[in-house]
Amino acid sequence: MAGGDDAGTVAGGGDGGGAAAGRDGATALVTGARRREEWLDPEDARLGWDGVCGFERVGGTVLPLRIPQERIATALSDNFARLARIPAGVRFAVRTDATELLLDLDAEPGAAPVDVLADGVLLHRRHLDPGPRRLDLALPGGPTEVEVWLPHLSRTRLAAVGLRGHRLLAPVGRTGPRWIAYGSSLTHAMFPEGPSASWTALLARRHGWRLRNLGFAGEAYLDPLVARVIRDTPADLVTLEIGTNAYIRSVFTARSWGPAVCGFVETIRDGHPDTPIAVIAALPSVEHERVVNAAGLTLADVRDLTAAAVRVLQRLGDRRLHLVDGRDVLPVAEADGLYADGLHPTPQGEHRLAGLVDPHLRPLVGGFRPAPTGPGRL
């Protein structure tokens, strides 16, 4: 791995020509001859991170975080704490004419690759062996928006980002609607081809939305911690894909689920009085629709209770709250054709699900018309 014990020593690397790199991102353009090599600290503002709330430094590496860690303990779940440190939906982007991209990474075991896009089109998809390593990836060489999506199923630390053969180095301006997507493994995504190919990533890329993925596989239990994070995070659209985990784990009863939904939504609404909130009530699963769980509920029951909670809040005056019945997104009879295991979409199913969800969400952010940033933008 490049550098010494601290990633900050890596950031000042290069051949000494052109402009110096700095975390404040004040210098965006390297002029004159093409640089042989330049290394950036992971927190350099020119990297244009999105889908993150901050960074955790350990030694010479940085872990991008999608949810603040200060009060994670209030969830009282080691598994939730683990998932909260996995960079699902986390990416950075630069505009550069570099010929090579170098990534110094330290990855934990996991099935997801790193995706590198050039002007919105997949250029590289690389699976990582556990441990520290360097990826050396060819780039087009002309002015290009290069976007790197980190693996979404394992913790991946970044030590440094290197570029070779460039004059241009600038952050990518992000002006699209900010979308917070909360949910279960269906939102986290288990089987996409890569992190840029989950249904949430595909939909965000298609419309230029700024995705913040708060999907937590097996842990979408309406934790107050998460409601407060969403409340305090700028957003132009919030989606809550809920009900599946509550049913499978039998953690709520007919008495407790509806009030929990109301409390979660109302906490979010405290910080977003005018933001559209779409509650996606339990995407269907053929094997679970009519099977009673340990709490005495079927998946259909949980969906109905979710709808009842949303209707109560609507009657109480929440005109920006929207119900999306999972069966309106995906008919029950077609669910098995989308899933790999009766619950999670196949890689192709992620693409189809993006198309099915699209007409339910796109009208909610109709006031935005973000301009595409590259000819291949989805």
mmCIF file of N, CA, C and O in Angstrom, residues 4 31 49 64 66 81 98 108 135-136 178 184 200 205 241 245 259 263 312 339 365:
data_model
loop_
_atom_site.group_PDB
_atom_site.id
_atom_site.type_symbol
_atom_site.label_atom_id
_atom_site.label_comp_id
_atom_site.label_asym_id
_atom_site.label_seq_id
_atom_site.Cartn_x
_atom_site.Cartn_y
_atom_site.Cartn_z
ATOM 1 N N GLY A 4 3.172 5.794 4.132
ATOM 2 C CA GLY A 4 3.682 5.210 5.351
ATOM 3 C C GLY A 4 2.552 4.820 6.268
ATOM 4 O O GLY A 4 1.553 4.260 5.846
ATOM 5 N N THR A 31 -2.248 22.405 -14.096
ATOM 6 C CA THR A 31 -1.935 22.974 -15.403
ATOM 7 C C THR A 31 -0.553 22.545 -15.865
ATOM 8 O O THR A 31 0.235 21.982 -15.105
ATOM 9 N N TRP A 49 -17.142 13.213 -2.575
ATOM 10 C CA TRP A 49 -17.864 12.096 -1.976
ATOM 11 C C TRP A 49 -19.362 12.363 -1.956
ATOM 12 O O TRP A 49 -19.809 13.487 -1.805
ATOM 13 N N PRO A 64 -15.324 5.526 5.039
ATOM 14 C CA PRO A 64 -16.463 6.433 4.823
ATOM 15 C C PRO A 64 -17.689 5.906 5.569
ATOM 16 O O PRO A 64 -17.969 4.694 5.555
ATOM 17 N N ARG A 66 -21.884 6.116 6.406
ATOM 18 C CA ARG A 66 -23.172 6.568 5.893
ATOM 19 C C ARG A 66 -24.142 6.957 6.999
ATOM 20 O O ARG A 66 -25.234 7.477 6.724
ATOM 21 N N ALA A 81 -24.794 -2.279 14.310
ATOM 22 C CA ALA A 81 -23.559 -1.495 14.374
ATOM 23 C C ALA A 81 -22.588 -1.922 13.284
ATOM 24 O O ALA A 81 -21.901 -1.093 12.685
ATOM 25 N N ALA A 98 -7.052 11.940 -16.559
ATOM 26 C CA ALA A 98 -6.012 10.970 -16.219
ATOM 27 C C ALA A 98 -6.127 9.714 -17.075
ATOM 28 O O ALA A 98 -7.211 9.346 -17.540
ATOM 29 N N GLU A 108 -12.477 -5.994 3.931
ATOM 30 C CA GLU A 108 -12.852 -7.181 4.668
ATOM 31 C C GLU A 108 -13.498 -8.175 3.708
ATOM 32 O O GLU A 108 -13.903 -7.812 2.598
ATOM 33 N N LEU A 135 -5.362 -1.240 -6.522
ATOM 34 C CA LEU A 135 -5.954 -1.434 -7.842
ATOM 35 C C LEU A 135 -5.377 -0.396 -8.782
ATOM 36 O O LEU A 135 -5.336 0.790 -8.461
ATOM 37 N N ASP A 136 -4.938 -0.837 -9.944
ATOM 38 C CA ASP A 136 -4.414 0.042 -10.986
ATOM 39 C C ASP A 136 -5.338 -0.095 -12.182
ATOM 40 O O ASP A 136 -5.382 -1.148 -12.831
ATOM 41 N N ARG A 178 -31.633 15.304 -3.315
ATOM 42 C CA ARG A 178 -31.024 14.436 -2.315
ATOM 43 C C ARG A 178 -32.060 13.409 -1.858
ATOM 44 O O ARG A 178 -33.111 13.777 -1.319
ATOM 45 N N SER A 184 -34.722 -2.387 4.336
ATOM 46 C CA SER A 184 -34.180 -3.693 4.698
ATOM 47 C C SER A 184 -33.102 -4.109 3.704
ATOM 48 O O SER A 184 -32.539 -3.280 2.985
ATOM 49 N N THR A 200 -31.718 0.986 -6.123
ATOM 50 C CA THR A 200 -31.620 2.375 -5.693
ATOM 51 C C THR A 200 -30.533 3.116 -6.465
ATOM 52 O O THR A 200 -30.728 4.269 -6.877
ATOM 53 N N ARG A 205 -28.915 7.028 -10.489
ATOM 54 C CA ARG A 205 -28.074 7.350 -11.640
ATOM 55 C C ARG A 205 -28.921 7.789 -12.835
ATOM 56 O O ARG A 205 -28.546 8.693 -13.584
ATOM 57 N N GLU A 241 -38.753 1.819 2.963
ATOM 58 C CA GLU A 241 -39.159 0.464 2.535
ATOM 59 C C GLU A 241 -39.206 -0.390 3.791
ATOM 60 O O GLU A 241 -38.177 -0.788 4.331
ATOM 61 N N ASN A 245 -38.741 -6.955 7.340
ATOM 62 C CA ASN A 245 -38.000 -7.417 8.520
ATOM 63 C C ASN A 245 -38.918 -7.589 9.721
ATOM 64 O O ASN A 245 -38.756 -8.536 10.510
ATOM 65 N N PRO A 259 -48.244 2.021 15.571
ATOM 66 C CA PRO A 259 -47.694 3.165 16.304
ATOM 67 C C PRO A 259 -46.205 3.374 16.056
ATOM 68 O O PRO A 259 -45.735 4.521 16.026
ATOM 69 N N GLY A 263 -44.615 6.841 14.754
ATOM 70 C CA GLY A 263 -43.568 7.540 15.475
ATOM 71 C C GLY A 263 -42.336 7.770 14.620
ATOM 72 O O GLY A 263 -41.714 8.848 14.672
ATOM 73 N N VAL A 312 -53.682 7.237 8.825
ATOM 74 C CA VAL A 312 -53.922 8.037 10.028
ATOM 75 C C VAL A 312 -53.149 9.354 9.953
ATOM 76 O O VAL A 312 -53.691 10.442 10.217
ATOM 77 N N TYR A 339 -37.113 -12.579 -7.885
ATOM 78 C CA TYR A 339 -36.252 -12.885 -6.756
ATOM 79 C C TYR A 339 -35.332 -14.069 -7.030
ATOM 80 O O TYR A 339 -35.675 -14.997 -7.771
ATOM 81 N N VAL A 365 -40.515 14.201 -6.993
ATOM 82 C CA VAL A 365 -39.428 15.184 -7.081
ATOM 83 C C VAL A 365 -39.503 15.908 -8.422
ATOM 84 O O VAL A 365 -38.492 16.262 -9.015
#
